[in-house]
mmCIF file of C-alpha atoms and ligand atoms in Angstrom:
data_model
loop_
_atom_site.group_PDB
_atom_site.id
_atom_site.type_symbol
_atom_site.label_atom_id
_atom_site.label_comp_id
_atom_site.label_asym_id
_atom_site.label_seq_id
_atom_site.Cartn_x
_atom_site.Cartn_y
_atom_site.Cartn_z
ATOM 1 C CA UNK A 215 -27.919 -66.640 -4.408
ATOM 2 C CA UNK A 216 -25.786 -63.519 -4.029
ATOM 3 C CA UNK A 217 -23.164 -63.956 -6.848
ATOM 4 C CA UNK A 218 -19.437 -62.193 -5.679
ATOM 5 C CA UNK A 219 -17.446 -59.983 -7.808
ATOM 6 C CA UNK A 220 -13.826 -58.950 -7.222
ATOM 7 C CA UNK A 221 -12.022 -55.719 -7.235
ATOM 8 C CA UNK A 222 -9.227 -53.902 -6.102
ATOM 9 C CA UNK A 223 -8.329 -53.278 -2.253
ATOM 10 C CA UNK A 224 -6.373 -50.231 -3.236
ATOM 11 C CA UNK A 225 -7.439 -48.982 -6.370
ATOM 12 C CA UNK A 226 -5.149 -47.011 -8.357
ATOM 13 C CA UNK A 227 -7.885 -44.769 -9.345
ATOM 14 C CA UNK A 228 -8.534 -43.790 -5.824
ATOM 15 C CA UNK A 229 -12.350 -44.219 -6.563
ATOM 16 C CA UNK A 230 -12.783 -42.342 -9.965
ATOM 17 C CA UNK A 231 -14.644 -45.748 -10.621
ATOM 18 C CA UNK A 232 -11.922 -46.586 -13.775
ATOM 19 C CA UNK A 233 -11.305 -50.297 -13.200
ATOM 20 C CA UNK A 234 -13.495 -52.756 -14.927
ATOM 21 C CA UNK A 235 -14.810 -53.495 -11.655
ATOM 22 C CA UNK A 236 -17.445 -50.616 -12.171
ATOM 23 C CA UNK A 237 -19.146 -51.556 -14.793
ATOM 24 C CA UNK A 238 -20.085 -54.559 -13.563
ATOM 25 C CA UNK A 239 -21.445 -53.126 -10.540
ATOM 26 C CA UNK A 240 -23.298 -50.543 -12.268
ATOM 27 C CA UNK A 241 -24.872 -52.943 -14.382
ATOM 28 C CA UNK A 242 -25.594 -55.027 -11.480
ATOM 29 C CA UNK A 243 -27.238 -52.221 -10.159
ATOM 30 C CA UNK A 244 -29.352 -51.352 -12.926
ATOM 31 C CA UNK A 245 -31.248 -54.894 -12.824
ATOM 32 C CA UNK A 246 -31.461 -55.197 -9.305
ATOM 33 C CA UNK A 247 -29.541 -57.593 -8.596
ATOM 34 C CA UNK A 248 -27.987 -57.900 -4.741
ATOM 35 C CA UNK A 249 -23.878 -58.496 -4.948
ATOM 36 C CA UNK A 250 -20.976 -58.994 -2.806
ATOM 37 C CA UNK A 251 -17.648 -57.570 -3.599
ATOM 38 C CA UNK A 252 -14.307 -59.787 -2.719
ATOM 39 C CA UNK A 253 -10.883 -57.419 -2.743
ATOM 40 C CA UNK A 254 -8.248 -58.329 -3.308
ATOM 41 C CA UNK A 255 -4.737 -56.742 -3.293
ATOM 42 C CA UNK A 256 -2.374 -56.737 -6.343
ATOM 43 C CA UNK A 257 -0.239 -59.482 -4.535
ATOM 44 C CA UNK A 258 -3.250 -61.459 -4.128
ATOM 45 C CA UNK A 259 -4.482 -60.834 -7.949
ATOM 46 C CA UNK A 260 -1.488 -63.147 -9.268
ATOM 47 C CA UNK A 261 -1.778 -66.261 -6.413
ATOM 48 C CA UNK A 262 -3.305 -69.428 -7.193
ATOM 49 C CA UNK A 263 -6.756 -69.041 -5.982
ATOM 50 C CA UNK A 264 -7.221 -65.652 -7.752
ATOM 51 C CA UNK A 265 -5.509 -67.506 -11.026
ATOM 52 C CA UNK A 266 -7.800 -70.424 -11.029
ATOM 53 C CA UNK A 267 -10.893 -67.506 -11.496
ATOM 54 C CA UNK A 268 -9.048 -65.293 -13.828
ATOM 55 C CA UNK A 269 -5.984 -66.917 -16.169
ATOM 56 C CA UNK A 270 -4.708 -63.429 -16.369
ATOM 57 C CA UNK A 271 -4.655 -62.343 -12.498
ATOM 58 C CA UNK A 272 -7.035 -59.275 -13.024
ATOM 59 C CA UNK A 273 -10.082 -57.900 -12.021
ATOM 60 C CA UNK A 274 -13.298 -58.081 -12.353
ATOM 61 C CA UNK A 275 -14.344 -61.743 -11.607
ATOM 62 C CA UNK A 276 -18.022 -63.014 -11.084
ATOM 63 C CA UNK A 277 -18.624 -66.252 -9.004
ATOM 64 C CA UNK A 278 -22.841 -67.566 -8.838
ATOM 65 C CA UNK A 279 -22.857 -71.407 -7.791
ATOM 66 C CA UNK A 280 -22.127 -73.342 -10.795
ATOM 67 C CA UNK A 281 -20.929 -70.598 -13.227
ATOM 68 C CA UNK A 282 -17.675 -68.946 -12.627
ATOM 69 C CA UNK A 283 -16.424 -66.099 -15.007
ATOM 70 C CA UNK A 284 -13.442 -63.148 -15.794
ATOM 71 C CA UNK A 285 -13.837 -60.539 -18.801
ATOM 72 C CA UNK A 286 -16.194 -57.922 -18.084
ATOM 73 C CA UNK A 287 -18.034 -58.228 -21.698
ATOM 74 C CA UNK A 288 -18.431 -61.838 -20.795
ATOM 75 C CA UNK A 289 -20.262 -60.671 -17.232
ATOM 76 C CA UNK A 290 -22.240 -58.174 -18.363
ATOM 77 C CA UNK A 291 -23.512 -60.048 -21.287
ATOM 78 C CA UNK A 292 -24.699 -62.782 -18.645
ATOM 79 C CA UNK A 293 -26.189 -60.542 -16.266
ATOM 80 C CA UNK A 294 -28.161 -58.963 -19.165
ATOM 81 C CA UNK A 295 -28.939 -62.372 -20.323
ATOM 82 C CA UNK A 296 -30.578 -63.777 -16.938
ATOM 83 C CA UNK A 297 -32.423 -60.262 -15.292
ATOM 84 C CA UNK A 298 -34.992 -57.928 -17.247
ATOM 85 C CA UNK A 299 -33.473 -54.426 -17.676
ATOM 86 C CA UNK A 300 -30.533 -54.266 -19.619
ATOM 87 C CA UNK A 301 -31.819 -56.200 -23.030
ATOM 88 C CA UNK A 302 -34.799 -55.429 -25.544
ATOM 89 C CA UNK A 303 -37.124 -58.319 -25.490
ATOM 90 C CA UNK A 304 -37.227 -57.870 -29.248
ATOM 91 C CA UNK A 305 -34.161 -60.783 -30.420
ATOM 92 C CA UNK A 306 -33.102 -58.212 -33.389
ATOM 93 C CA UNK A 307 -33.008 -55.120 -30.969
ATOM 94 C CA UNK A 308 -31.299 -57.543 -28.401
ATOM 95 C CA UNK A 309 -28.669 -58.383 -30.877
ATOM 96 C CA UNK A 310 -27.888 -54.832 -31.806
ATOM 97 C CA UNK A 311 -27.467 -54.117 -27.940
ATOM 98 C CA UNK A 312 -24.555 -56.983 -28.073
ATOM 99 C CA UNK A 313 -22.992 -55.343 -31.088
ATOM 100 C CA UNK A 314 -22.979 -52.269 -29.711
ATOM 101 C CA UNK A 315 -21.845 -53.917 -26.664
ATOM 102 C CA UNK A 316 -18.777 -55.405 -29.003
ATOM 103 C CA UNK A 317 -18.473 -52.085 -30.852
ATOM 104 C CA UNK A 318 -17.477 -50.099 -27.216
ATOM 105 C CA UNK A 319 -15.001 -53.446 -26.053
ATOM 106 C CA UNK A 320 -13.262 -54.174 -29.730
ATOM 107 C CA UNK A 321 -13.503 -50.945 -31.687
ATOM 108 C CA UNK A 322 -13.959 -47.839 -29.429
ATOM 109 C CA UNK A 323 -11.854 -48.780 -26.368
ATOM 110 C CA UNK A 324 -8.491 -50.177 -27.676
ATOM 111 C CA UNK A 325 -7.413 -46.598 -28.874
ATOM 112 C CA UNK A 326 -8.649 -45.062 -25.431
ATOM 113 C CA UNK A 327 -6.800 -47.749 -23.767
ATOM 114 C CA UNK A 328 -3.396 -47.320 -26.270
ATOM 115 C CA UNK A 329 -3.470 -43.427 -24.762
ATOM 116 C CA UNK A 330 -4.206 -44.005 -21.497
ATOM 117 C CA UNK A 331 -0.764 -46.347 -21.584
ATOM 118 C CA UNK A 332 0.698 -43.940 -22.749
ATOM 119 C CA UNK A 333 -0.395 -41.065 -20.614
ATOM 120 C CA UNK A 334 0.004 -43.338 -17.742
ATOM 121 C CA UNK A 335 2.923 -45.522 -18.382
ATOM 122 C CA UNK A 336 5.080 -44.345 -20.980
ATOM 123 C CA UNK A 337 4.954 -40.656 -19.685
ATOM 124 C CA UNK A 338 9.144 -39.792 -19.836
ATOM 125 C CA UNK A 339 9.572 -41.821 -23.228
ATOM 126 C CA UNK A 340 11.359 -39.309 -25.491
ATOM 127 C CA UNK A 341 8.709 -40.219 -28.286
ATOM 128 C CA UNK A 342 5.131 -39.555 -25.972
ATOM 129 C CA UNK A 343 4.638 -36.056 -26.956
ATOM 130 C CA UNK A 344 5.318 -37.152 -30.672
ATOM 131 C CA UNK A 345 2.885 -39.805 -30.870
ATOM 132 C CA UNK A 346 0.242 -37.934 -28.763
ATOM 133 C CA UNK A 347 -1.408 -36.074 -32.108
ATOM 134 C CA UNK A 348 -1.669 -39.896 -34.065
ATOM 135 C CA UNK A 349 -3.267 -41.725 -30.332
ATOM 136 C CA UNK A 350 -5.804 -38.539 -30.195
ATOM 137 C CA UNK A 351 -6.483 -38.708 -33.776
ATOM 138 C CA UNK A 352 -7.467 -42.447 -33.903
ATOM 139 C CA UNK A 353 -9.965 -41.768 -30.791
ATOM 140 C CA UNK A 354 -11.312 -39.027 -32.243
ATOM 141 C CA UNK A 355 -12.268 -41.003 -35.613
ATOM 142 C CA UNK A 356 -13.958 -43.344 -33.751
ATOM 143 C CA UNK A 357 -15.673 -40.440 -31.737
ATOM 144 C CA UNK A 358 -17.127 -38.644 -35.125
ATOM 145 C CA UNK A 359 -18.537 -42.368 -36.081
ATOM 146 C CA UNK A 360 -20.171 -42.493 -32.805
ATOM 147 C CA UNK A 361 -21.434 -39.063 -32.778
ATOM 148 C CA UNK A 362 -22.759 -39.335 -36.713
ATOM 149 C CA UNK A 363 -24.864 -42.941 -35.278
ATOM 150 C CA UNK A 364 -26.367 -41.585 -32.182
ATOM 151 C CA UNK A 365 -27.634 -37.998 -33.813
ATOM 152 C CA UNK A 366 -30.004 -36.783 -31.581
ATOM 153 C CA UNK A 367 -30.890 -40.191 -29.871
ATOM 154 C CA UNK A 368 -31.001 -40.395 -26.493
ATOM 155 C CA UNK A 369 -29.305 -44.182 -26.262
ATOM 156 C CA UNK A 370 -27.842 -46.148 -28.962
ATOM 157 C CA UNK A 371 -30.986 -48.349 -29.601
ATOM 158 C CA UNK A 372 -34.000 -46.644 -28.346
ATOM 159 C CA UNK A 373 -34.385 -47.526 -24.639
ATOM 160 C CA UNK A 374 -30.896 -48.048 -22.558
ATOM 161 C CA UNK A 375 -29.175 -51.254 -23.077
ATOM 162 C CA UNK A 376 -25.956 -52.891 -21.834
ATOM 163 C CA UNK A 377 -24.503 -51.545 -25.028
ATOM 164 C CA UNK A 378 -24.812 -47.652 -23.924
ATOM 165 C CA UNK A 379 -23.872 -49.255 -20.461
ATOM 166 C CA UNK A 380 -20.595 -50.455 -22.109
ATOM 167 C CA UNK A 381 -19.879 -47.605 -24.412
ATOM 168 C CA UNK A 382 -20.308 -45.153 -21.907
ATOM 169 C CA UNK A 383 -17.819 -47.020 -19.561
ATOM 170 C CA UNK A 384 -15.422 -47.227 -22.283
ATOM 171 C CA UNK A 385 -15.847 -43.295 -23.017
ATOM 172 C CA UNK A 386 -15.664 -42.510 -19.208
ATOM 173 C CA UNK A 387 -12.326 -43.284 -19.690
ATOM 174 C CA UNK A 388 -11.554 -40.370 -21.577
ATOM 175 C CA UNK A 389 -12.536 -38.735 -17.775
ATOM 176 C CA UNK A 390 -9.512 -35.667 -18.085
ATOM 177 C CA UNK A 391 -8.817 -35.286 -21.233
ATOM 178 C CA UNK A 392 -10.779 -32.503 -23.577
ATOM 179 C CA UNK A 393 -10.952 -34.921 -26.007
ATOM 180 C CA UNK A 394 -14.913 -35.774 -24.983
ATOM 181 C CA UNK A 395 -15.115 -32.197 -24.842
ATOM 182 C CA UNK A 396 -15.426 -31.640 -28.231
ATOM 183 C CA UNK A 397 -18.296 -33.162 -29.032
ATOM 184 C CA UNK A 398 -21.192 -31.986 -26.888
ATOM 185 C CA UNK A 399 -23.613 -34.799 -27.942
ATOM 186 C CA UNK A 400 -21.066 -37.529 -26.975
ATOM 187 C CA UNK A 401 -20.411 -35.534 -24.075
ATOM 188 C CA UNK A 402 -24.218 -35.464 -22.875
ATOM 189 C CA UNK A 403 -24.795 -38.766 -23.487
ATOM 190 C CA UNK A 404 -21.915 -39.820 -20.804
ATOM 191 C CA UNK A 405 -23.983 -37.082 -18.352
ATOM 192 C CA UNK A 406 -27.103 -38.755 -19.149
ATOM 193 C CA UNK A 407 -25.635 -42.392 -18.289
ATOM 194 C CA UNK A 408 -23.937 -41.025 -14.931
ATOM 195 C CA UNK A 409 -26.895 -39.724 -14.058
ATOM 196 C CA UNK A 410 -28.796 -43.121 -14.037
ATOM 197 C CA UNK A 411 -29.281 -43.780 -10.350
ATOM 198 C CA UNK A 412 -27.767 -47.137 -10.429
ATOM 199 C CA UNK A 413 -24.634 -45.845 -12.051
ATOM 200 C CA UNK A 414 -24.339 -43.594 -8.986
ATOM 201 C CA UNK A 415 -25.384 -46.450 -6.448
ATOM 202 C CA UNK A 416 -22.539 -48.323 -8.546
ATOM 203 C CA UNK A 417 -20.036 -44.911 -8.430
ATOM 204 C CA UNK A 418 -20.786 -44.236 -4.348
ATOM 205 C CA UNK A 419 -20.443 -48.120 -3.375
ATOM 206 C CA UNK A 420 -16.824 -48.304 -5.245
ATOM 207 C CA UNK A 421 -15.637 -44.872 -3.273
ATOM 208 C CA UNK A 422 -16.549 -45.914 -0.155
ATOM 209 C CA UNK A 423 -14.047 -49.234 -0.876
ATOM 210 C CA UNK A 424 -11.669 -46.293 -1.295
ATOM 211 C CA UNK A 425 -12.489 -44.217 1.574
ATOM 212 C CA UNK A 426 -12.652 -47.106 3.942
ATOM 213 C CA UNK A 427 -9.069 -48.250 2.690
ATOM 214 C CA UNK A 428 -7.630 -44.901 3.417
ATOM 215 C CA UNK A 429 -8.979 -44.090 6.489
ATOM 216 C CA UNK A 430 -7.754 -47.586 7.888
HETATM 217 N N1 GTB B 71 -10.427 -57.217 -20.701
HETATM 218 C C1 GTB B 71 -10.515 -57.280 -19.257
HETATM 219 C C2 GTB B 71 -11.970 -56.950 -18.825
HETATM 220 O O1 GTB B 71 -12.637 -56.208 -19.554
HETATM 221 O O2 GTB B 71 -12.416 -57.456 -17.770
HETATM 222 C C3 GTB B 71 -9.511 -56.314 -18.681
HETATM 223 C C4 GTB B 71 -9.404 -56.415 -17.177
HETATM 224 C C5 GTB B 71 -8.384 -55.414 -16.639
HETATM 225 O O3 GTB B 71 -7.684 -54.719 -17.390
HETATM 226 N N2 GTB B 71 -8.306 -55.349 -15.296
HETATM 227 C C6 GTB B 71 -7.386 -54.445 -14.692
HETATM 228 C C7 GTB B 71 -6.438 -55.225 -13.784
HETATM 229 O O4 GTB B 71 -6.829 -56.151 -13.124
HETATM 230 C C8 GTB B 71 -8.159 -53.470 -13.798
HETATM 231 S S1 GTB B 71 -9.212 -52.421 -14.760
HETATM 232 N N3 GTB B 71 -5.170 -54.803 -13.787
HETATM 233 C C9 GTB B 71 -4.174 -55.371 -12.947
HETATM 234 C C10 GTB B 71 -3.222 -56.269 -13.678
HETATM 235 O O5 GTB B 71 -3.392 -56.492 -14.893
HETATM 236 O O6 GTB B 71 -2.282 -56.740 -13.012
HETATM 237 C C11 GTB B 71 -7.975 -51.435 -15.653
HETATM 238 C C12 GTB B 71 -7.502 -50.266 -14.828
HETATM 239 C C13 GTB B 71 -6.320 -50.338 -14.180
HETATM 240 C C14 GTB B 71 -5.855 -49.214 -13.485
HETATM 241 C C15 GTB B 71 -6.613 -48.065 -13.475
HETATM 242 N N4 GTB B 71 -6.139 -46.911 -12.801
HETATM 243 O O7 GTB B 71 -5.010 -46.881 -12.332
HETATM 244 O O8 GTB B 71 -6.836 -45.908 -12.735
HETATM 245 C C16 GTB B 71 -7.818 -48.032 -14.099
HETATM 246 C C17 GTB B 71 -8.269 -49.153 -14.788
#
């Protein structure tokens, strides 16, 4: 059966594909697997029925009969789990694919996020430009570990796993800045993933929410 994700009505983004949302439809995509997408506004994310899917009133949520789940780690790691495509058959290379898919959630993305907040959110606090060099510098150590792993591989474990699918959704949010810019092999290795055809099935099906939205 078709399972249903949810995502925003309006998204901030206005379709750059940066709510967690994405991911899970691009790794939908990569497997195969048919979906349906429930919207929802941000009025609607913090009412009851949303609640009893997601404690914490966000997006993404994934509903198949019986199983019903929030956390985009959590989804992905199912999806991978239950359709070929997106995990080694090999248990130890399967296992490094969830570390690396832990390594992009626990260790790579929280100081992307903490400068995004910033950039976003605390924008006219008298200490933002101050802090600015210590954020960049705490991305950018976890960029020159990343960069030293993947040397000249083309994924992080041989073939493409859901742990390149979620590092390169965490790095994607770097989008603007020229952070990614310095380092060209970290910077081709995003092109590479956006260029998987189900990442652009994934990109196109999230901008036409958008579009539609607007031109209502
Ligand atoms: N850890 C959770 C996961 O990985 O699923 C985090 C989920 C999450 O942060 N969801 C966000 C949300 O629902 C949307 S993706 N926020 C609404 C709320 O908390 O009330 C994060 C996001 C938000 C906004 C933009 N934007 O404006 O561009 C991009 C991404």
């Amino acid at each position: 059966m078709t399972p249903t994700l949810t995502g925003f009505a309006n998204s901030p983004d206005r379709g750059r594909g940066r709510g967690r949302d994405m991911r899970v439809r691009w790794a939908l995509e990569e497997v195969g697997q048919p979906y349906d997408v429930r919207l929802l506004t941000f009025a609607e994310m913090k009412e009851p029925p949303h609640l009893a899917l997601h404690p914490f009133g966000q997006i993404p949520t994934y509903e198949e009969p019986g199983l019903q789940l929030f956390e985009s780690g959590a989804i992905i790691l199912h999806i991978a789990e239950t359709h070929k495509g997106l995990f080694p058959a090999e248990p130890g290379a399967r296992m490094r694919a969830i570390n690396w898919m832990f390594a992009a959630l626990n260790t790579v993305e929280p100081p992307i996020l903490e400068r995004e907040t910033a950039m976003l959110l605390e924008r006219d606090e008298s200490w933002t430009v101050k802090r600015q060099p210590g954020l960049d510098a705490r991305i950018c150590k976890r960029l020159d570990a990343l960069v030293a792993y993947l040397g000249d591989r083309e994924w992080l474990e041989g073939m493409f796993t859901a742990g390149d699918l979620m590092m390169a959704s965490v790095l994607f949010r770097l989008g603007s800045s020229s952070l990614l810019q310095r380092y060209p092999s970290l910077s081709a290795y995003v092109a590479r993933a956006e260029a998987r055809p189900a990442y652009r099935r994934a990109f196109a099906a999230q901008l036409a929410v958008f579009e539609a939205g607007n031109r209502a």
